[in-house]
Structure formats: C-alpha cells, structure tokens
Tab-separated table of C-alpha atoms and ligand atoms in Angstrom:
chain	number	residue	atom	x	y	z
C	1	MET	CA	-17.090	-26.660	7.746
C	2	SER	CA	-16.557	-24.703	10.932
C	3	GLU	CA	-19.671	-24.811	13.125
C	4	ALA	CA	-19.573	-21.028	13.497
C	5	PHE	CA	-19.719	-20.573	9.731
C	6	GLY	CA	-23.384	-21.062	8.900
C	7	ALA	CA	-25.791	-19.571	6.379
C	8	GLY	CA	-25.592	-16.132	8.023
C	9	SER	CA	-21.808	-15.941	7.778
C	10	LEU	CA	-21.900	-17.319	4.248
C	11	LEU	CA	-24.352	-14.664	3.067
C	12	GLU	CA	-22.519	-11.900	4.906
C	13	THR	CA	-19.303	-12.892	3.124
C	14	ALA	CA	-21.044	-13.199	-0.236
C	15	MET	CA	-22.723	-9.809	0.103
C	16	SER	CA	-19.858	-7.861	1.658
C	17	PHE	CA	-19.456	-5.786	-1.520
C	18	GLN	CA	-22.546	-3.886	-0.348
C	19	ARG	CA	-20.856	-2.679	2.832
C	20	ALA	CA	-17.725	-1.747	0.930
C	21	LYS	CA	-19.811	0.503	-1.276
C	22	LEU	CA	-21.374	2.271	1.725
C	23	VAL	CA	-17.991	3.690	2.695
C	24	LEU	CA	-16.720	4.270	-0.849
C	25	THR	CA	-19.947	6.063	-1.784
C	26	GLY	CA	-19.736	8.224	1.329
C	27	LEU	CA	-16.304	9.307	0.094
C	28	GLU	CA	-17.515	9.840	-3.458
C	29	LEU	CA	-20.354	12.060	-2.242
C	30	GLY	CA	-18.165	14.144	0.086
C	31	LEU	CA	-20.164	13.050	3.146
C	32	PHE	CA	-17.192	12.873	5.524
C	33	GLU	CA	-15.907	16.326	4.535
C	34	LEU	CA	-19.366	17.746	5.100
C	35	LEU	CA	-19.534	16.198	8.585
C	36	ALA	CA	-15.989	17.378	9.356
C	37	GLY	CA	-17.627	20.816	9.543
C	38	GLY	CA	-19.909	19.604	12.361
C	39	PRO	CA	-22.810	17.225	13.023
C	40	ALA	CA	-25.796	17.475	10.692
C	41	THR	CA	-29.315	16.075	10.408
C	42	GLU	CA	-30.436	13.738	7.636
C	43	GLY	CA	-32.328	16.631	6.041
C	44	THR	CA	-29.311	18.952	5.990
C	45	ILE	CA	-27.023	16.208	4.690
C	46	GLY	CA	-29.464	15.282	1.938
C	47	GLU	CA	-29.852	18.898	0.913
C	48	ARG	CA	-26.132	19.733	0.988
C	49	LEU	CA	-25.122	16.606	-0.962
C	50	GLY	CA	-28.042	16.713	-3.390
C	51	LEU	CA	-29.473	13.332	-2.334
C	52	HIS	CA	-32.976	11.983	-2.962
C	53	ALA	CA	-34.948	11.426	0.229
C	54	ARG	CA	-35.733	7.796	-0.615
C	55	GLY	CA	-32.424	6.239	0.456
C	56	THR	CA	-30.698	8.939	2.473
C	57	GLY	CA	-32.041	7.829	5.854
C	58	ASP	CA	-31.081	4.188	5.338
C	59	PHE	CA	-27.680	5.149	3.943
C	60	LEU	CA	-26.794	7.285	6.967
C	61	ALA	CA	-28.294	4.854	9.470
C	62	ALA	CA	-26.368	1.951	7.902
C	63	LEU	CA	-23.108	3.905	8.101
C	64	ALA	CA	-23.874	4.613	11.756
C	65	GLU	CA	-24.660	0.930	12.457
C	66	ALA	CA	-21.358	0.042	10.782
C	67	GLY	CA	-19.516	2.418	13.146
C	68	VAL	CA	-18.381	4.775	10.382
C	69	LEU	CA	-20.717	7.546	11.532
C	70	ALA	CA	-22.061	8.222	15.029
C	71	ARG	CA	-25.396	9.657	16.106
C	72	GLU	CA	-25.868	12.704	18.339
C	73	GLY	CA	-29.615	12.891	18.897
C	74	SER	CA	-31.117	13.540	15.473
C	75	ARG	CA	-27.762	14.501	13.969
C	76	TYR	CA	-24.946	12.458	12.475
C	77	ARG	CA	-21.232	13.067	12.927
C	78	ASN	CA	-18.108	11.306	11.709
C	79	GLY	CA	-17.016	8.385	13.877
C	80	GLU	CA	-13.448	8.493	15.192
C	81	ALA	CA	-11.933	6.541	12.287
C	82	ALA	CA	-13.919	8.441	9.655
C	83	ALA	CA	-12.728	11.755	11.113
C	84	ARG	CA	-9.083	10.651	10.937
C	85	PHE	CA	-8.990	8.668	7.714
C	86	LEU	CA	-11.854	9.766	5.466
C	87	VAL	CA	-11.552	13.543	5.573
C	88	ARG	CA	-9.420	15.233	2.927
C	89	GLY	CA	-6.695	17.351	4.462
C	90	GLU	CA	-6.341	15.200	7.606
C	91	PRO	CA	-2.810	13.722	7.933
C	92	GLY	CA	-4.229	10.185	7.947
C	93	PHE	CA	-6.543	10.677	4.922
C	94	LEU	CA	-6.784	7.391	2.983
C	95	GLY	CA	-8.702	8.878	0.062
C	96	GLY	CA	-5.854	8.255	-2.394
C	97	PHE	CA	-6.014	4.525	-1.724
C	98	LEU	CA	-9.802	4.345	-1.483
C	99	HIS	CA	-10.265	6.365	-4.670
C	100	VAL	CA	-8.291	3.712	-6.604
C	101	ALA	CA	-10.171	1.014	-4.664
C	102	ASP	CA	-13.471	2.458	-5.883
C	103	GLU	CA	-12.533	3.453	-9.424
C	104	VAL	CA	-10.164	0.652	-10.416
C	105	MET	CA	-10.190	-2.270	-7.972
C	106	TYR	CA	-13.959	-2.514	-7.492
C	107	PRO	CA	-14.723	-2.824	-11.231
C	108	ALA	CA	-11.765	-5.216	-11.668
C	109	TRP	CA	-13.156	-7.539	-8.973
C	110	GLY	CA	-16.283	-7.852	-11.140
C	111	HIS	CA	-14.076	-9.779	-13.570
C	112	LEU	CA	-12.409	-12.140	-11.110
C	113	ALA	CA	-13.706	-15.199	-12.955
C	114	THR	CA	-12.126	-13.950	-16.198
C	115	SER	CA	-8.825	-13.408	-14.430
C	116	LEU	CA	-8.990	-16.857	-12.848
C	117	ARG	CA	-9.586	-18.400	-16.290
C	118	THR	CA	-6.932	-16.401	-18.110
C	119	GLY	CA	-4.435	-15.298	-15.461
C	120	GLU	CA	-4.780	-11.787	-16.904
C	121	PRO	CA	-5.148	-8.589	-14.823
C	122	GLN	CA	-8.448	-6.734	-15.113
C	123	ALA	CA	-7.463	-3.150	-14.227
C	124	THR	CA	-8.491	-0.761	-16.982
C	125	THR	CA	-5.787	1.812	-16.207
C	126	TYR	CA	-3.089	0.178	-18.343
C	127	SER	CA	-2.821	-2.336	-21.164
C	128	ARG	CA	0.906	-2.935	-21.616
C	129	PRO	CA	3.037	-5.338	-19.586
C	130	ASP	CA	5.324	-2.434	-18.566
C	131	MET	CA	2.606	-1.214	-16.227
C	132	PHE	CA	4.645	1.409	-14.367
C	133	ALA	CA	5.975	3.022	-17.565
C	134	GLU	CA	2.433	3.251	-18.915
C	135	LEU	CA	0.913	4.615	-15.684
C	136	TYR	CA	3.683	7.205	-15.395
C	137	GLU	CA	3.081	8.563	-18.925
C	138	ASP	CA	-0.226	10.020	-17.744
C	139	ASP	CA	-0.134	12.726	-15.051
C	140	ALA	CA	-3.492	11.796	-13.511
C	141	LYS	CA	-2.721	8.049	-13.404
C	142	ARG	CA	0.763	8.639	-12.004
C	143	SER	CA	-0.574	10.907	-9.320
C	144	ALA	CA	-3.387	8.474	-8.406
C	145	PHE	CA	-0.914	5.564	-8.197
C	146	VAL	CA	1.560	7.484	-6.045
C	147	ARG	CA	-1.144	8.592	-3.621
C	148	MET	CA	-2.558	5.091	-3.396
C	149	ALA	CA	0.888	3.621	-2.636
C	150	GLU	CA	1.617	6.303	-0.074
C	151	ASP	CA	-1.682	5.854	1.768
C	152	ALA	CA	-0.833	2.169	2.141
C	153	SER	CA	2.669	2.769	3.527
C	154	ARG	CA	2.164	5.952	5.593
C	155	PRO	CA	0.647	4.170	8.631
C	156	LEU	CA	3.725	1.903	8.796
C	157	ILE	CA	6.336	4.668	9.089
C	158	PRO	CA	6.309	5.075	12.908
C	159	ALA	CA	6.614	1.310	13.405
C	160	LEU	CA	9.416	1.074	10.842
C	161	ALA	CA	11.294	3.851	12.634
C	162	GLU	CA	11.092	1.749	15.842
C	163	ALA	CA	11.488	-1.764	14.483
C	164	PHE	CA	15.185	-1.642	13.682
C	165	ASP	CA	18.327	-0.338	15.376
C	166	TRP	CA	18.748	2.660	13.057
C	167	ALA	CA	21.084	4.392	15.512
C	168	ALA	CA	23.749	1.818	14.686
C	169	ARG	CA	23.503	2.391	10.909
C	170	GLY	CA	24.553	5.276	8.690
C	171	THR	CA	23.381	4.781	5.098
C	172	VAL	CA	20.016	3.544	3.908
C	173	LEU	CA	18.811	2.929	0.365
C	174	GLU	CA	15.115	2.404	-0.301
C	175	LEU	CA	14.340	0.521	-3.511
C	176	GLY	CA	11.031	1.466	-5.138
C	177	GLY	CA	10.763	4.281	-2.610
C	178	CYS	CA	8.410	6.265	-4.852
C	179	ARG	CA	8.413	9.984	-4.057
C	180	GLY	CA	10.302	9.451	-0.797
C	181	ASN	CA	7.523	9.573	1.778
C	182	VAL	CA	8.732	6.606	3.840
C	183	ALA	CA	12.409	7.597	3.614
C	184	ALA	CA	11.553	11.167	4.667
C	185	GLY	CA	9.611	9.850	7.676
C	186	LEU	CA	12.528	7.654	8.666
C	187	VAL	CA	15.022	10.512	8.399
C	188	ALA	CA	12.707	12.729	10.447
C	189	ALA	CA	12.819	10.109	13.224
C	190	HIS	CA	16.573	9.405	12.797
C	191	PRO	CA	18.181	12.583	11.430
C	192	HIS	CA	21.690	11.042	11.321
C	193	LEU	CA	20.640	8.702	8.453
C	194	ASP	CA	22.050	9.314	4.991
C	195	ALA	CA	19.084	8.219	2.867
C	196	THR	CA	18.630	7.591	-0.843
C	197	VAL	CA	15.490	6.567	-2.698
C	198	LEU	CA	15.923	4.532	-5.858
C	199	ASP	CA	12.933	4.546	-8.179
C	200	LEU	CA	12.147	4.877	-11.872
C	201	PRO	CA	13.530	8.126	-13.329
C	202	GLN	CA	10.015	9.306	-14.299
C	203	LEU	CA	9.285	9.898	-10.591
C	204	ARG	CA	12.064	12.453	-10.039
C	205	PRO	CA	9.785	15.520	-10.494
C	206	GLU	CA	7.223	14.020	-8.046
C	207	PHE	CA	10.062	13.261	-5.612
C	208	ASP	CA	11.536	16.769	-5.804
C	209	ALA	CA	8.126	18.388	-5.342
C	210	HIS	CA	7.259	16.133	-2.392
C	211	MET	CA	10.568	16.821	-0.637
C	212	ARG	CA	9.894	20.558	-1.011
C	213	THR	CA	6.439	20.080	0.542
C	214	LEU	CA	7.846	18.073	3.442
C	215	GLY	CA	10.819	20.401	3.923
C	216	THR	CA	13.247	17.493	3.405
C	217	THR	CA	14.994	18.696	0.246
C	218	GLY	CA	18.633	17.584	0.429
C	219	LYS	CA	17.944	15.221	3.362
C	220	VAL	CA	16.882	12.356	1.084
C	221	ARG	CA	18.473	11.884	-2.343
C	222	PHE	CA	16.806	10.463	-5.457
C	223	HIS	CA	18.539	7.889	-7.642
C	224	GLY	CA	16.631	7.308	-10.878
C	225	ALA	CA	17.185	3.712	-12.012
C	226	ASP	CA	15.587	0.384	-12.893
C	227	PHE	CA	16.304	-1.982	-10.010
C	228	PHE	CA	16.177	-5.002	-12.328
C	229	ALA	CA	18.665	-3.656	-14.864
C	230	ASP	CA	20.862	-0.901	-13.427
C	231	GLY	CA	23.661	-1.035	-10.868
C	232	LEU	CA	22.446	-0.620	-7.273
C	233	PRO	CA	24.309	1.850	-5.042
C	234	GLU	CA	25.857	0.311	-1.911
C	235	ALA	CA	24.377	0.973	1.518
C	236	GLU	CA	24.565	-0.411	5.041
C	237	VAL	CA	20.819	-0.954	4.968
C	238	ILE	CA	18.749	-1.575	1.879
C	239	MET	CA	14.985	-1.676	2.245
C	240	ILE	CA	12.023	-2.343	-0.006
C	241	GLY	CA	8.368	-2.130	0.959
C	242	HIS	CA	5.097	-2.898	-0.793
C	243	CYS	CA	7.105	-3.735	-3.905
C	244	LEU	CA	8.030	-7.411	-4.082
C	245	VAL	CA	4.300	-8.210	-4.314
C	246	ASP	CA	4.304	-6.530	-7.751
C	247	TRP	CA	6.400	-9.287	-9.319
C	248	THR	CA	6.729	-13.022	-9.979
C	249	ASP	CA	8.742	-15.359	-7.756
C	250	ASP	CA	11.545	-15.447	-10.358
C	251	GLN	CA	11.687	-11.641	-10.495
C	252	ARG	CA	11.726	-11.437	-6.683
C	253	ARG	CA	14.585	-13.942	-6.495
C	254	ALA	CA	16.508	-12.082	-9.208
C	255	LEU	CA	16.090	-8.768	-7.399
C	256	ILE	CA	17.138	-10.234	-4.051
C	257	ALA	CA	20.258	-11.697	-5.707
C	258	ARG	CA	21.075	-8.202	-7.047
C	259	VAL	CA	20.553	-6.627	-3.623
C	260	PHE	CA	22.887	-8.948	-1.701
C	261	PRO	CA	26.204	-7.551	-3.052
C	262	ALA	CA	24.952	-3.972	-2.606
C	263	VAL	CA	24.375	-4.471	1.160
C	264	ARG	CA	27.657	-3.778	2.930
C	265	PRO	CA	29.059	-6.766	4.894
C	266	GLY	CA	27.433	-6.722	8.333
C	267	GLY	CA	24.529	-4.690	6.909
C	268	ALA	CA	20.868	-5.554	6.573
C	269	PHE	CA	18.121	-5.930	4.001
C	270	LEU	CA	14.619	-5.018	5.208
C	271	ILE	CA	11.500	-6.089	3.342
C	272	TRP	CA	7.911	-5.294	4.294
C	273	ASP	CA	4.818	-6.546	2.553
C	274	PRO	CA	1.450	-8.087	3.428
C	275	MET	CA	3.024	-11.542	3.426
C	276	ILE	CA	0.993	-14.703	3.763
C	277	VAL	CA	1.624	-16.271	7.147
C	278	PRO	CA	-0.246	-19.606	7.218
C	279	GLY	CA	-2.421	-19.881	10.313
C	280	ALA	CA	-2.138	-16.177	11.170
C	281	GLU	CA	-5.224	-14.043	11.643
C	282	SER	CA	-4.124	-11.983	8.605
C	283	CYS	CA	-4.009	-15.013	6.298
C	284	LEU	CA	-7.440	-14.599	4.682
C	285	ARG	CA	-6.996	-10.854	4.134
C	286	ASN	CA	-3.580	-11.360	2.555
C	287	LEU	CA	-4.810	-14.161	0.285
C	288	VAL	CA	-7.579	-11.801	-0.877
C	289	ARG	CA	-4.912	-9.105	-1.395
C	290	SER	CA	-2.968	-11.587	-3.498
C	291	LEU	CA	-5.955	-11.964	-5.810
C	292	ASN	CA	-6.177	-8.171	-5.868
C	293	MET	CA	-2.561	-8.101	-7.098
C	294	GLN	CA	-3.538	-10.585	-9.808
C	295	LEU	CA	-6.348	-8.264	-10.910
C	296	MET	CA	-4.292	-5.072	-10.696
C	297	THR	CA	-0.819	-6.015	-11.961
C	298	PRO	CA	0.547	-8.073	-14.873
C	299	HIS	CA	2.406	-10.573	-12.646
C	300	GLY	CA	1.981	-9.651	-8.977
C	301	ALA	CA	0.965	-11.900	-6.103
C	302	ASN	CA	1.537	-12.000	-2.378
C	303	TYR	CA	4.081	-14.515	-1.142
C	304	ARG	CA	4.758	-16.473	2.022
C	305	VAL	CA	7.323	-15.515	4.657
C	306	ASP	CA	9.021	-18.916	4.371
C	307	GLU	CA	9.390	-18.497	0.593
C	308	LEU	CA	11.044	-15.114	1.109
C	309	THR	CA	13.326	-16.571	3.770
C	310	GLY	CA	14.428	-19.248	1.267
C	311	TRP	CA	15.190	-16.658	-1.458
C	312	LEU	CA	17.188	-14.553	1.024
C	313	ARG	CA	19.269	-17.535	2.189
C	314	GLU	CA	19.848	-18.592	-1.424
C	315	ALA	CA	21.243	-15.090	-2.136
C	316	GLY	CA	23.713	-15.361	0.766
C	317	PHE	CA	21.995	-13.629	3.669
C	318	GLY	CA	22.560	-15.194	7.109
C	319	GLU	CA	20.191	-14.528	9.977
C	320	VAL	CA	16.625	-13.818	8.839
C	321	ARG	CA	13.900	-12.736	11.262
C	322	HIS	CA	10.339	-11.656	10.779
C	323	ASP	CA	8.106	-9.427	12.881
C	324	ALA	CA	4.694	-7.838	12.534
C	325	LEU	CA	5.088	-4.252	11.311
C	326	GLY	CA	1.477	-3.156	11.119
C	327	GLN	CA	-1.916	-4.659	10.485
C	328	ASP	CA	-1.343	-7.598	8.121
C	329	VAL	CA	2.172	-6.435	7.170
C	330	THR	CA	5.297	-8.433	7.990
C	331	LEU	CA	8.784	-6.945	8.264
C	332	VAL	CA	11.569	-9.350	7.341
C	333	THR	CA	15.115	-8.420	8.358
C	334	ALA	CA	17.981	-10.299	6.697
C	335	LEU	CA	21.577	-9.772	7.802
C	336	ARG	CA	24.537	-9.977	5.471
C	337	PRO	CA	27.356	-11.755	7.297
C	338	GLU	CA	30.518	-9.698	8.005
M	1	SAM	C1	3.610	-0.175	-4.929
M	1	SAM	S1	4.774	1.081	-5.103
M	1	SAM	C2	5.458	1.186	-3.467
M	1	SAM	C3	6.020	2.517	-3.176
M	1	SAM	C4	6.644	2.708	-1.803
M	1	SAM	N1	7.612	1.698	-1.506
M	1	SAM	C5	5.591	2.758	-0.724
M	1	SAM	O1	5.434	1.743	-0.045
M	1	SAM	O2	4.938	3.786	-0.568
M	1	SAM	C6	6.058	0.286	-6.059
M	1	SAM	C7	7.193	1.236	-6.406
M	1	SAM	O3	8.173	0.495	-7.156
M	1	SAM	C8	8.657	1.323	-8.192
M	1	SAM	N2	9.214	0.503	-9.275
M	1	SAM	C9	8.550	-0.334	-10.077
M	1	SAM	N3	9.379	-0.927	-10.939
M	1	SAM	C10	10.616	-0.455	-10.663
M	1	SAM	C11	11.900	-0.708	-11.230
M	1	SAM	N4	12.061	-1.572	-12.223
M	1	SAM	N5	12.956	-0.047	-10.704
M	1	SAM	C12	12.787	0.847	-9.688
M	1	SAM	N6	11.595	1.108	-9.104
M	1	SAM	C13	10.524	0.468	-9.597
M	1	SAM	C14	7.433	2.094	-8.616
M	1	SAM	O4	7.750	3.243	-9.354
M	1	SAM	C15	6.765	2.391	-7.281
M	1	SAM	O5	7.227	3.592	-6.728
C-alpha cells in the first residue's frame, strides 16, 4: 500500500459518490442556470429553486468548497468551469452527458456487483443486444444518446484539427460519426476537406437537422450503413472516435480489418478513445470508464494502446503512433503503406 494512501484517502474514494451527486443535483435543480443570471444569496437561491432551508446552506457551501461555485460576500456565483460547462445554452454545456450520467450511469453503478458476477450491462435504457437499434427507436433515448456522445467528443475537436496534417489530405470518412458534429468542426477548420460521415441509417434525420443548425449542409455528407456488414467507401483518411470502446476485441479487430482496404494507399486511419495506457496518470480513470462501458453496453470495454497497435499491424498498417488528444483520450494514427 502506498504510504500516501491511508484511511482518509480510502474513505474519500469510497464516499466519492456523494460529491458526484452535489454537481449532478445542482444541474437537476437548475442551480447553474439561475446563477448564470447573476450572483445570489442562499435565501434567494432557496426561494427560486423551491428548496427547504435545512440543507440549502450546506449544499451551496459544499459546492463552493469544491470549486464549482464561488462566493462574493454573502452571495454565490458560478465558478469559471460551472459557467462554461454547466449552463444550458453555453457552447461548452455538458448537460447532455451529465444528464445520462445522472439518470442512467449513476443507477447502473449501484449494480456493479451484479455486473461483475454476470458480465451483464445494468443500464435500464435498453434490453436487447442490438443496443443502438433499440435506443434509436425512441426519440427521447436517441436524442439523449446523441447529446451525450457529442458532449464527450466536442472538447476534442480543436485538438483533432491540429493533431494531423489535414492540409496534405483531401477526403476523410468518419465511421460512427453520429450526427456529424466532429466532421463539421474539422471541415470548419480545414474547408478543403471532402468529408463523409458513416453511421446507422436511423441517424440521417438527426444528421440533416444538425447540419442545417450548424450551416454545414452539403459540406459534410451522410452515408447510412452498418460498418460491420456494409461496404465502406474509400477515403484518404478514415477516422473513428469514441466508438471502438463499444465493442469486443474480436469486433474491433474485424472492423479494423474492414477499414484497411478502404484507406487509400499512403493514407491514414485515425482512432481516438480513452485508451488504457499502463502507468499513465489517466490509467485509473480509464479503467473506471471501462467498467462504465461494461455497465452501459452489451459488450464494450476500454482497451490498451498496445492491443490496438497489434490489431492495426495485423490488418496491414505500417507506422503506428500515439499521442494525447485531450484529457485521458489517446489519438492513434496508423499509416497504410503506399
Ligand atoms: C459513442 S457514439 C460516438 C459518436 C461520435 N463518434 C462522437 O464521438 O461524437 C458511437 C456511434 O457509433 C454508431 N454506430 C454504432 N454501431 C454502428 C454500426 N454498426 N455501423 C455504423 N455506425 C454505428 C452509433 O450510431 C454512434 O453514432
């Protein structure tokens, strides 16, 4: 046992669900939107949100101690991160992700022991093994899933636009690109790119609507297909992000083998995911995320960078490099030889 990890650290780890709920409950109550309108006293906050006086003071003071809120005399205001990421309507709003965290992930984590005994997911949002098909049958579930996925990938877009020599490439195909948010961001940064998103056909209406909202209609195309079963269009660069974690090792290997012939000779395959990098500072968080994938998906798990490198080499890719893309996320770039 590390000397630094004593009873205090042990209890803090064991009880960290309490802190998680401080933030998630603040979101549920609309606290951060209220404070986006300006600083407010405990009394005003309690009155506006309909809170009982018993816990309101401790709740607000705890959020301030945690750095989520800040104090201005007797008033509270959103801290910097809360103002950017917890207020609906802000470009960085993470409410789509945190809503699913609160409503689906949090209850599922209460059944971790069951999942460890059975290997079964514990999310209550689907019951069939074809999870995506089932989620996409229901408008509210589809919308919640899409917003969750997008909140997770949006912060990575600027780094992705910088991390690769896009100027030297013409066509890019994003597999599992959802309603095109990442591809649209990439094309905004590199307007010469000819971009296509391949995702399940059920997402076409979401894609079309999102492109209209972003003003990118016609700049990114949608190709409705199943990447495990249908032919993949060719491109100089094929990319896939936050997707391989949804599947088993065998499915990942099969998909990578299908991608290789679709990447033009001399082209590249880019993969980003919260990969497990033994010894890295992100290792614990990504192992915990892997258990989250077990709870939330029929077969998903996080994987190690060296495993991915092996699958890429097996498929025929040559040079493989990996770089940090964002917090806890690794970008792997594999080149197809000329
Ligand atoms: C976790 S989301 C990631 C979305 C997007 N890449 C992002 O990072 O925002 C996984 C995506 O894979 C898509 N997907 C799942 N199974 C697929 C399949 N068999 N063929 C094509 N797309 C699929 C889903 O519809 C979803 O958009």
